[in-house]
Amino acid sequence: MSLESGVLKDQKHHDHAGISLSTKDVDTGAQLVAGLTSTLHPDEALRIRRKIDRHIMPLMCMLYWVQFMDKTTLGSAAILGIQQATHLTTNEYNWLGTVFYLSYLVFEYPQNLALQRFPVGKWMSINIFVWAVALASHAACKNFAGLLVVRLLLGVCEGSITAGFLIVSSMFYTRTEQTLRVGYWFLMNGTAQIISGFISFGTLHINTKGFEPWQWSGTPVYYSILSLMNRRLMIITGLITLILAISFWFLFPDSPTNAWFLTPDERAKAVQRIKENQTGVENKRFKKEQMIEALTDPKTWLFALFSALDNVPNSLTNQQTLILASFGFSALQTTLLSCVPGVIEILTIFTGVRLAARRPNSRAYVGAMYFVPSWLGILLVNLLPWSNQTGLLISQYLTGVSVPGFVLSLSWLNSVTAGHTKKVVTNAIMLSAYCIGNAAGPFMWKTQYKPRNHVPWAVIGACYVVCPILLLVIRAVLVRENKIRDAEPVDDEEEYVIEKITEDGKRVEVKVDKEFLDLTDRQNRDFRYVL
């Protein structure tokens, strides 16, 4: 599809200067870089990137750490007595893990539309605020119904976080940088697991009238550290999360075009720096034709299938402590041993994204490689004698090595999708599939399968066989498309211009590069898919 067809066909008119486009139809970054002819010096680009890192990465890492610890406290609470204290059946406990992702699923598409329509940072701030209220309500939960409502609200709010972070990452970073940055904020999940494990260990030593240990562990790290043994802890939880919401409102940028910490000149350079992505910054207008393209693009559904299957095993997050306890470890030992998967996640994600960033076009190979230790772990946890406590423990840990595959898939999809509406829709589909996998997973863990859980492990094993194959299939599809484009004749398009107001108030027409026309990856035949 050339520029003469599709989205731009009825939105332009010809004149002596070229084809004039409305600023509503092009990328928001077009106004900043239109007419620029100078090349950005590598040292200046590096300086701006470091400045961006200093201002947005700490906030992203902090939020991802807090949200993961909050949503996974259900697993820590299991070993500390939440099921007995709130009279939960096994099925009800599983539902608490599922309802989070069901609400996430239902609200994921509306959340992505809101992220396109409204300023990204502000919209996430509102969601963090609601999230804070839900956290502060945890102390009042005494039964299944109360816990169900709170978990539902957490799922609604989280729908904006990963999607928002993916959009922001594509706005500020090049495609190689995105691979690293997505990995860096995602590995905060591992940090949260470590801290959550230590909190659970500490809460087993707290003996306060009116409180069960799980009620302490169900709160973020701040409460246990402060050791305030009364119900005001839950209020403090909400207040701390509220502070994070306020910080995002004032400090987290919506776009490089209006980032408060960049000068006007640096904003233009920040946009110019990501020109190589050929994905632009953003466009606030929803384009139906881009939505249709996202729905009919085969790679959208290949990534979605991978996302769903790869996250069925994620139910291990809430089952981990119960499985470790079934190996014969005490409650105290289990809480400490539950920290180890966090360490594994940090190491595997860090090494995985670094390796993928260093070796060009290796995302599929690196992601597939990390599934091999997980295969070994699944085999051993099923075949080793039940008396081999150490062997079973190591096997259990090995099953968590595969996590870089999903992390790489997130940044990869972000890098091979252009057109802001298409990106929003594709992210919604990918994360909806993530929810489906996570929602289905908990129901594998039934009482009749305990203690060996052969059926759940068989399902997980099947998923981990299909997932690396899907990564390699996606790569083959993209390689084929790149070869087709390489064989096409060079398309000498007319110049495209937009109207720009100069500093002295004059209206002039300036050239816009194809990279900032908000074209999809299919419409822009110069677009090449990274592998």
Coordinates of C-alpha atoms in Angstrom, one line a residue:
M1 CA 0.0 0.0 0.0
S2 CA 1.5 3.3 -1.0
L3 CA 0.9 6.7 0.5
E4 CA -1.5 7.5 -2.2
S5 CA -3.9 4.9 -0.8
G6 CA -5.5 4.2 2.6
V7 CA -5.6 6.7 5.4
L8 CA -4.2 9.7 3.5
K9 CA -6.2 9.4 0.3
D10 CA -9.0 11.8 1.2
Q11 CA -7.1 14.0 3.7
K12 CA -4.8 15.9 1.4
H13 CA -4.7 18.5 -1.4
H14 CA -2.0 19.2 -3.9
D15 CA -0.2 22.5 -4.4
H16 CA 3.1 23.7 -5.6
A17 CA 4.9 22.8 -2.3
G18 CA 3.7 19.2 -2.3
I19 CA 0.8 17.4 -0.6
S20 CA -0.6 19.3 2.3
L21 CA -1.9 17.3 5.3
S22 CA -3.9 18.3 8.3
T23 CA -2.0 18.3 11.6
K24 CA -4.7 16.1 13.1
D25 CA -3.8 13.3 10.7
V26 CA 0.0 13.2 11.2
D27 CA 2.0 12.4 14.3
T28 CA 2.1 14.9 17.2
G29 CA 5.9 15.0 16.8
A30 CA 5.6 16.2 13.2
Q31 CA 5.2 19.8 14.3
L32 CA 8.5 19.7 16.2
V33 CA 10.7 18.1 13.6
A34 CA 9.0 19.4 10.4
G35 CA 11.5 21.2 8.2
L36 CA 14.5 20.1 10.2
T37 CA 17.5 19.3 8.0
S38 CA 20.3 19.0 10.5
T39 CA 21.6 15.6 11.7
L40 CA 21.5 14.9 15.4
H41 CA 25.0 14.3 16.8
P42 CA 25.4 10.9 18.6
D43 CA 26.8 12.5 21.7
E44 CA 23.8 14.9 21.9
A45 CA 21.4 12.0 21.4
L46 CA 23.1 10.1 24.2
R47 CA 22.9 13.1 26.5
I48 CA 19.1 13.4 25.9
R49 CA 18.6 9.7 26.3
R50 CA 20.3 9.8 29.7
K51 CA 18.2 12.8 30.8
I52 CA 15.1 10.9 29.8
D53 CA 16.3 7.8 31.7
R54 CA 16.8 9.9 34.9
H55 CA 13.3 11.3 34.8
I56 CA 11.1 8.4 33.7
M57 CA 12.8 5.1 34.5
P58 CA 12.8 5.5 38.3
L59 CA 9.0 6.2 38.3
M60 CA 8.3 3.3 35.9
C61 CA 10.4 0.9 38.0
M62 CA 8.8 2.1 41.3
L63 CA 5.3 1.7 40.0
Y64 CA 5.8 -1.7 38.5
W65 CA 7.4 -2.9 41.7
V66 CA 4.5 -1.7 43.8
Q67 CA 1.8 -2.9 41.6
F68 CA 3.3 -6.4 41.2
M69 CA 3.8 -6.8 45.0
D70 CA 0.2 -5.6 45.6
K71 CA -1.4 -8.0 43.2
T72 CA 0.6 -11.0 44.2
T73 CA 0.1 -10.7 47.9
L74 CA -2.6 -13.4 47.5
G75 CA 0.2 -16.0 47.1
S76 CA 2.1 -14.8 50.2
A77 CA -1.1 -14.7 52.2
A78 CA -2.0 -18.3 51.3
I79 CA 0.8 -19.7 53.4
L80 CA 0.0 -17.3 56.3
G81 CA -3.6 -18.5 56.7
I82 CA -5.9 -16.4 54.6
Q83 CA -7.8 -19.4 53.4
Q84 CA -8.6 -20.5 57.0
A85 CA -9.2 -17.0 58.3
T86 CA -11.6 -16.0 55.6
H87 CA -13.1 -19.5 55.2
L88 CA -12.1 -19.8 51.6
T89 CA -12.5 -23.0 49.7
T90 CA -9.9 -24.0 47.1
N91 CA -12.2 -23.0 44.3
E92 CA -12.8 -19.6 46.0
Y93 CA -9.1 -19.0 46.4
N94 CA -8.6 -19.8 42.7
W95 CA -11.4 -17.3 41.8
L96 CA -9.5 -14.6 43.7
G97 CA -6.6 -15.2 41.3
T98 CA -8.9 -15.3 38.3
V99 CA -11.1 -12.3 39.0
F100 CA -8.2 -9.9 38.9
Y101 CA -7.4 -10.9 35.3
L102 CA -11.1 -11.0 34.3
S103 CA -11.6 -7.4 35.3
Y104 CA -8.2 -6.6 33.6
L105 CA -9.5 -8.3 30.4
V106 CA -12.9 -6.5 30.4
F107 CA -11.3 -3.1 30.9
E108 CA -8.2 -3.5 28.8
Y109 CA -9.6 -2.2 25.5
P110 CA -11.3 0.8 27.1
Q111 CA -8.1 1.5 29.0
N112 CA -6.1 1.5 25.8
L113 CA -8.6 3.8 24.1
A114 CA -8.3 6.2 27.1
L115 CA -4.5 6.1 26.9
Q116 CA -4.8 7.3 23.3
R117 CA -7.5 9.9 23.9
F118 CA -6.1 11.4 27.2
P119 CA -2.6 12.4 28.3
V120 CA -0.9 9.1 29.2
G121 CA 0.7 10.2 32.5
K122 CA -2.5 11.8 33.8
W123 CA -4.7 8.9 32.9
M124 CA -2.3 6.5 34.7
S125 CA -2.3 8.8 37.7
I126 CA -6.1 8.6 38.0
N127 CA -5.9 4.8 37.9
I128 CA -3.2 4.7 40.6
F129 CA -5.4 6.9 42.8
V130 CA -8.3 4.4 42.5
W131 CA -5.8 1.6 43.1
A132 CA -4.8 3.4 46.3
V133 CA -8.4 3.4 47.5
A134 CA -8.7 -0.4 46.8
L135 CA -5.5 -1.0 48.8
A136 CA -6.7 0.9 51.8
S137 CA -9.8 -1.2 51.8
H138 CA -7.9 -4.5 52.2
A139 CA -8.1 -4.3 56.0
A140 CA -11.9 -4.5 55.9
C141 CA -11.9 -7.8 54.0
K142 CA -13.2 -10.6 56.2
N143 CA -14.7 -13.0 53.6
F144 CA -14.6 -14.1 50.0
A145 CA -17.0 -11.3 48.8
G146 CA -14.9 -8.5 50.2
L147 CA -11.7 -9.9 48.8
L148 CA -13.4 -10.5 45.4
V149 CA -14.4 -6.8 45.1
V150 CA -10.9 -5.5 46.0
R151 CA -9.2 -7.8 43.6
L152 CA -11.6 -6.8 40.9
L153 CA -10.8 -3.1 41.4
L154 CA -7.0 -3.8 41.3
G155 CA -7.5 -5.6 37.9
V156 CA -9.4 -2.7 36.4
C157 CA -6.7 -0.2 37.4
E158 CA -3.7 -2.4 36.3
G159 CA -5.1 -2.4 32.7
S160 CA -3.6 1.0 32.2
I161 CA -0.1 0.3 33.6
T162 CA 1.6 -2.1 31.2
A163 CA -0.2 -0.7 28.2
G164 CA 0.8 2.9 29.2
F165 CA 4.4 1.9 29.8
L166 CA 4.6 0.3 26.4
I167 CA 3.3 3.4 24.7
V168 CA 5.7 5.7 26.7
S169 CA 8.6 3.4 25.9
S170 CA 7.9 3.6 22.2
M171 CA 7.6 7.5 22.5
F172 CA 11.0 8.0 24.1
Y173 CA 13.3 5.2 23.0
T174 CA 14.7 3.6 19.9
R175 CA 13.7 0.0 19.1
T176 CA 16.9 -1.4 20.6
E177 CA 16.6 0.8 23.7
Q178 CA 13.0 -0.4 24.1
T179 CA 14.1 -4.0 24.5
L180 CA 16.3 -3.0 27.4
R181 CA 14.0 -0.5 29.0
V182 CA 11.0 -2.9 29.0
G183 CA 13.2 -5.5 30.5
Y184 CA 14.4 -3.1 33.2
W185 CA 10.9 -2.1 34.5
F186 CA 9.5 -5.6 34.1
L187 CA 12.3 -7.2 36.2
M188 CA 11.0 -5.1 39.1
N189 CA 8.5 -8.0 39.4
G190 CA 11.3 -10.1 40.7
T191 CA 12.3 -7.5 43.2
A192 CA 8.8 -7.4 44.5
Q193 CA 8.8 -11.2 44.9
I194 CA 11.9 -11.0 47.0
I195 CA 10.7 -8.2 49.3
S196 CA 7.2 -9.9 49.6
G197 CA 8.9 -13.1 50.7
F198 CA 10.8 -11.3 53.5
I199 CA 7.7 -9.4 54.6
S200 CA 5.8 -12.7 54.8
F201 CA 8.7 -14.1 56.9
G202 CA 8.5 -11.1 59.2
T203 CA 4.7 -11.3 59.6
L204 CA 4.9 -14.8 60.9
H205 CA 6.7 -13.4 64.0
I206 CA 4.0 -10.7 64.6
N207 CA 1.4 -11.6 67.2
T208 CA -1.2 -8.9 67.4
K209 CA -4.7 -9.4 68.8
G210 CA -7.3 -9.2 66.1
F211 CA -4.9 -9.7 63.2
E212 CA -4.0 -12.8 61.3
P213 CA -0.4 -12.9 59.7
W214 CA -1.8 -12.7 56.2
Q215 CA -3.5 -9.4 57.0
W216 CA 0.0 -7.9 57.5
S217 CA 1.4 -9.6 54.4
G218 CA -1.4 -8.4 52.2
T219 CA 0.0 -4.9 52.4
P220 CA 3.0 -3.4 50.6
V221 CA 6.5 -3.4 52.1
Y222 CA 6.1 -0.2 54.0
Y223 CA 3.8 -1.6 56.7
S224 CA 5.8 -4.5 57.9
I225 CA 9.0 -2.3 57.9
L226 CA 7.2 0.2 60.1
S227 CA 5.8 -2.6 62.3
L228 CA 2.7 -0.6 63.2
M229 CA 0.5 -3.2 64.8
N230 CA -2.9 -1.8 64.3
R231 CA -5.5 -1.2 61.6
R232 CA -4.1 2.2 60.6
L233 CA -1.5 0.2 58.5
M234 CA -4.0 -0.2 55.8
I235 CA -4.7 3.5 55.7
I236 CA -0.9 4.1 55.4
T237 CA -0.9 1.7 52.4
G238 CA -3.4 3.8 50.6
L239 CA -1.6 7.0 51.5
I240 CA 1.7 5.8 50.1
T241 CA 0.1 4.7 46.9
L242 CA -1.7 8.0 46.8
I243 CA 1.7 9.7 47.0
L244 CA 2.8 7.7 44.0
A245 CA -0.3 8.8 42.1
I246 CA 0.4 12.4 42.8
S247 CA 4.1 12.0 41.8
F248 CA 2.9 10.5 38.4
W249 CA 0.5 13.4 37.9
F250 CA 3.2 16.1 38.3
L251 CA 6.4 14.3 37.3
F252 CA 5.6 11.6 34.7
P253 CA 5.6 13.0 31.1
D254 CA 2.8 12.4 28.7
S255 CA 5.0 12.7 25.6
P256 CA 8.4 13.9 24.5
T257 CA 6.6 16.8 22.8
N258 CA 5.6 18.3 26.1
A259 CA 8.0 16.7 28.7
W260 CA 8.5 19.2 31.5
F261 CA 12.2 18.3 32.0
L262 CA 13.2 18.9 28.4
T263 CA 13.8 22.3 26.9
P264 CA 11.9 23.1 23.6
D265 CA 15.1 22.4 21.7
E266 CA 15.6 19.1 23.5
R267 CA 12.0 18.0 22.8
A268 CA 12.6 18.4 19.1
K269 CA 15.8 16.4 19.4
A270 CA 14.1 13.7 21.5
V271 CA 11.5 13.2 18.7
Q272 CA 14.3 13.4 16.1
R273 CA 16.2 10.7 18.0
I274 CA 13.4 8.1 17.5
K275 CA 13.0 8.8 13.8
E276 CA 14.7 5.5 13.0
N277 CA 11.7 3.6 14.6
Q278 CA 9.4 4.8 11.8
T279 CA 6.6 4.7 14.4
G280 CA 6.5 8.4 15.4
V281 CA 5.3 9.6 18.9
E282 CA 1.5 9.4 19.0
N283 CA -1.7 10.6 17.3
K284 CA -4.8 11.5 19.4
R285 CA -7.3 10.7 16.7
F286 CA -8.7 7.1 16.6
K287 CA -8.4 5.8 13.0
K288 CA -10.9 3.0 12.1
E289 CA -8.8 1.8 9.2
Q290 CA -5.8 1.2 11.5
M291 CA -8.0 -0.7 13.9
I292 CA -9.2 -3.0 11.0
E293 CA -5.6 -3.5 9.9
A294 CA -4.6 -4.5 13.4
L295 CA -7.4 -7.0 13.5
T296 CA -6.5 -8.5 10.1
D297 CA -2.7 -8.6 10.6
P298 CA -1.6 -12.2 11.2
K299 CA 1.3 -11.2 13.5
T300 CA -1.2 -9.6 15.9
W301 CA -2.8 -12.9 16.6
L302 CA 0.4 -14.9 16.6
F303 CA 1.7 -12.6 19.4
A304 CA -1.7 -12.9 21.1
L305 CA -1.6 -16.7 21.0
F306 CA 1.9 -16.6 22.5
S307 CA 0.8 -14.2 25.2
A308 CA -2.1 -16.4 26.2
L309 CA -0.2 -19.7 26.3
D310 CA 2.8 -18.2 28.0
N311 CA 0.7 -16.8 30.8
V312 CA -1.3 -19.9 31.7
P313 CA 1.8 -21.1 33.7
N314 CA 1.8 -17.7 35.5
S315 CA -0.8 -19.2 37.9
L316 CA 2.4 -20.5 39.6
T317 CA 2.7 -17.0 41.1
N318 CA -0.1 -17.7 43.6
Q319 CA 0.5 -21.4 43.9
Q320 CA 4.3 -21.2 44.5
T321 CA 4.1 -21.1 48.3
L322 CA 1.5 -23.9 48.5
I323 CA 3.7 -26.1 46.3
L324 CA 6.8 -25.4 48.3
A325 CA 4.9 -26.2 51.5
S326 CA 3.8 -29.4 50.0
F327 CA 7.4 -30.5 49.6
G328 CA 7.6 -30.6 53.4
F329 CA 9.0 -27.2 54.2
S330 CA 7.7 -25.3 57.2
A331 CA 5.8 -22.0 56.9
L332 CA 9.0 -20.0 57.9
Q333 CA 11.2 -21.9 55.4
T334 CA 8.6 -21.5 52.6
T335 CA 8.4 -17.7 53.0
L336 CA 12.1 -17.4 52.6
L337 CA 12.4 -19.9 49.8
S338 CA 9.7 -18.0 47.9
C339 CA 12.2 -15.2 47.5
V340 CA 14.4 -17.3 45.2
P341 CA 12.1 -17.1 42.1
G342 CA 12.4 -13.3 42.3
V343 CA 16.2 -13.6 42.1
I344 CA 15.8 -15.9 39.1
E345 CA 13.4 -13.6 37.4
I346 CA 15.8 -10.6 37.8
L347 CA 18.8 -12.5 36.5
T348 CA 17.0 -14.1 33.6
I349 CA 15.3 -10.9 32.4
F350 CA 18.5 -8.9 32.7
T351 CA 20.6 -11.4 30.8
G352 CA 17.9 -12.0 28.3
V353 CA 17.3 -8.4 27.2
R354 CA 21.0 -7.6 27.3
L355 CA 21.7 -10.5 25.0
A356 CA 18.9 -9.7 22.6
A357 CA 20.0 -6.0 22.5
R358 CA 23.6 -7.0 21.8
R359 CA 22.9 -9.5 19.1
P360 CA 20.9 -7.9 16.3
N361 CA 17.7 -9.6 15.2
S362 CA 18.0 -12.3 17.9
R363 CA 14.8 -11.7 19.9
A364 CA 13.1 -15.0 18.9
Y365 CA 16.2 -17.1 19.4
V366 CA 17.0 -15.6 22.8
G367 CA 13.3 -15.9 23.9
A368 CA 13.1 -19.6 22.8
M369 CA 16.4 -20.5 24.4
Y370 CA 15.2 -19.6 27.9
F371 CA 12.4 -22.1 27.6
V372 CA 14.8 -25.1 27.7
P373 CA 15.6 -25.0 31.4
S374 CA 11.9 -24.8 32.1
W375 CA 11.3 -28.0 30.2
L376 CA 13.9 -29.7 32.3
G377 CA 12.3 -28.3 35.5
I378 CA 8.9 -29.6 34.6
L379 CA 10.2 -33.1 33.8
L380 CA 12.1 -33.3 37.1
V381 CA 9.3 -32.0 39.3
N382 CA 7.1 -34.8 37.9
L383 CA 9.6 -37.6 37.8
L384 CA 11.8 -37.2 40.9
P385 CA 10.8 -39.1 44.1
W386 CA 8.5 -37.2 46.5
S387 CA 11.2 -37.8 49.1
N388 CA 13.8 -35.8 47.2
Q389 CA 13.0 -32.5 48.7
T390 CA 16.1 -30.6 47.4
G391 CA 15.7 -32.0 43.9
L392 CA 12.0 -31.0 43.8
L393 CA 12.9 -27.5 45.0
I394 CA 15.5 -26.9 42.3
S395 CA 13.1 -28.3 39.7
Q396 CA 10.4 -25.9 40.8
Y397 CA 12.9 -23.0 40.5
L398 CA 13.9 -24.1 37.0
T399 CA 10.3 -23.8 35.7
G400 CA 10.6 -20.0 36.2
V401 CA 13.5 -19.4 33.9
S402 CA 11.4 -18.9 30.7
V403 CA 10.1 -15.4 31.7
P404 CA 12.4 -13.5 29.2
G405 CA 10.3 -14.8 26.4
F406 CA 7.3 -12.8 27.4
V407 CA 9.3 -9.7 28.2
L408 CA 11.0 -9.8 24.8
S409 CA 7.6 -10.4 23.1
L410 CA 6.2 -7.2 24.6
S411 CA 9.0 -4.9 23.4
W412 CA 9.2 -6.8 20.1
L413 CA 5.5 -6.3 19.3
N414 CA 5.9 -2.6 20.2
S415 CA 8.8 -2.3 17.8
V416 CA 7.1 -4.0 14.8
T417 CA 3.8 -2.1 15.0
A418 CA 3.4 1.4 13.5
G419 CA 0.4 3.7 13.4
H420 CA -0.7 4.9 16.8
T421 CA -4.3 3.5 16.7
K422 CA -2.9 0.2 15.4
K423 CA -0.4 0.1 18.2
V424 CA -3.1 0.8 20.8
V425 CA -5.4 -1.9 19.4
T426 CA -2.6 -4.4 19.1
N427 CA -1.4 -3.8 22.6
A428 CA -5.0 -4.2 23.9
I429 CA -5.2 -7.6 22.1
M430 CA -1.8 -8.7 23.4
L431 CA -2.6 -7.8 27.0
S432 CA -6.2 -9.2 26.7
A433 CA -4.6 -12.5 25.7
Y434 CA -2.3 -12.2 28.7
C435 CA -5.4 -11.9 30.9
I436 CA -7.0 -14.9 29.3
G437 CA -4.0 -17.0 30.1
N438 CA -3.7 -15.7 33.6
A439 CA -7.5 -16.1 34.3
A440 CA -7.6 -19.7 33.0
G441 CA -4.4 -20.9 34.8
P442 CA -5.6 -21.0 38.4
F443 CA -8.4 -23.5 37.6
M444 CA -5.8 -26.2 36.8
W445 CA -4.9 -26.4 40.5
K446 CA -7.6 -28.7 41.9
T447 CA -7.6 -30.5 45.2
Q448 CA -7.8 -33.9 43.5
Y449 CA -4.5 -33.3 41.7
K450 CA -2.5 -32.7 44.9
P451 CA 0.2 -33.2 45.9
R452 CA 2.0 -34.0 42.7
N453 CA -0.2 -31.9 40.5
H454 CA 0.7 -33.9 37.4
V455 CA -2.2 -32.5 35.3
P456 CA -1.3 -28.8 35.9
W457 CA 2.3 -29.5 35.2
A458 CA 1.4 -31.3 31.9
V459 CA -0.6 -28.3 30.8
I460 CA 2.3 -26.0 31.7
G461 CA 4.7 -28.3 29.8
A462 CA 2.6 -28.2 26.7
C463 CA 2.4 -24.4 26.8
Y464 CA 6.2 -24.2 27.1
V465 CA 6.7 -26.4 24.1
V466 CA 4.3 -24.4 21.9
C467 CA 5.5 -20.9 23.0
P468 CA 9.1 -21.0 21.6
I469 CA 7.8 -22.5 18.4
L470 CA 5.4 -19.5 18.1
L471 CA 8.4 -17.1 18.5
L472 CA 10.2 -18.8 15.7
V473 CA 7.1 -18.7 13.5
I474 CA 6.7 -15.0 14.1
R475 CA 10.3 -14.4 13.1
A476 CA 9.8 -16.4 9.9
V477 CA 6.7 -14.4 9.0
L478 CA 8.6 -11.1 9.5
V479 CA 11.7 -12.3 7.6
R480 CA 9.5 -13.1 4.7
E481 CA 7.8 -9.7 4.8
N482 CA 11.1 -7.9 4.9
K483 CA 12.3 -9.9 1.8
I484 CA 9.2 -8.9 -0.1
R485 CA 9.7 -5.3 0.7
D486 CA 13.4 -5.4 -0.2
A487 CA 12.4 -6.7 -3.7
E488 CA 9.9 -3.9 -4.3
P489 CA 11.0 -0.9 -6.4
V490 CA 11.9 2.3 -4.5
D491 CA 8.7 4.3 -4.1
D492 CA 9.5 7.9 -5.0
E493 CA 6.6 9.6 -3.3
E494 CA 5.7 13.3 -3.5
E495 CA 6.7 15.5 -0.6
Y496 CA 4.3 15.9 2.3
V497 CA 3.9 19.2 4.1
I498 CA 2.0 20.7 7.1
E499 CA 1.4 24.3 8.0
K500 CA 3.6 25.6 10.7
I501 CA 3.6 28.9 12.5
T502 CA 7.0 30.5 12.8
E503 CA 8.3 32.5 15.9
D504 CA 7.3 35.8 14.2
G505 CA 3.8 34.6 13.6
K506 CA 4.0 33.7 9.9
R507 CA 2.3 30.6 8.5
V508 CA 4.6 28.5 6.4
E509 CA 4.5 25.0 4.9
V510 CA 7.2 22.7 5.9
K511 CA 8.1 19.2 4.8
V512 CA 7.2 16.2 7.0
D513 CA 9.2 13.0 6.9
K514 CA 7.3 9.8 6.2
E515 CA 8.3 8.6 9.7
F516 CA 5.9 11.1 11.2
L517 CA 2.9 10.7 9.0
D518 CA 1.3 8.2 11.5
L519 CA 1.4 5.4 8.9
T520 CA 1.1 1.8 9.9
D521 CA 3.8 -0.7 9.3
R522 CA 1.8 -2.0 6.3
Q523 CA 1.3 1.4 4.7
N524 CA 4.9 2.4 5.0
R525 CA 6.8 0.2 2.6
D526 CA 10.1 1.6 3.9
F527 CA 9.3 0.0 7.3
R528 CA 11.5 -3.0 8.1
Y529 CA 10.6 -5.4 10.9
V530 CA 13.2 -6.0 13.6
L531 CA 13.8 -9.6 14.4

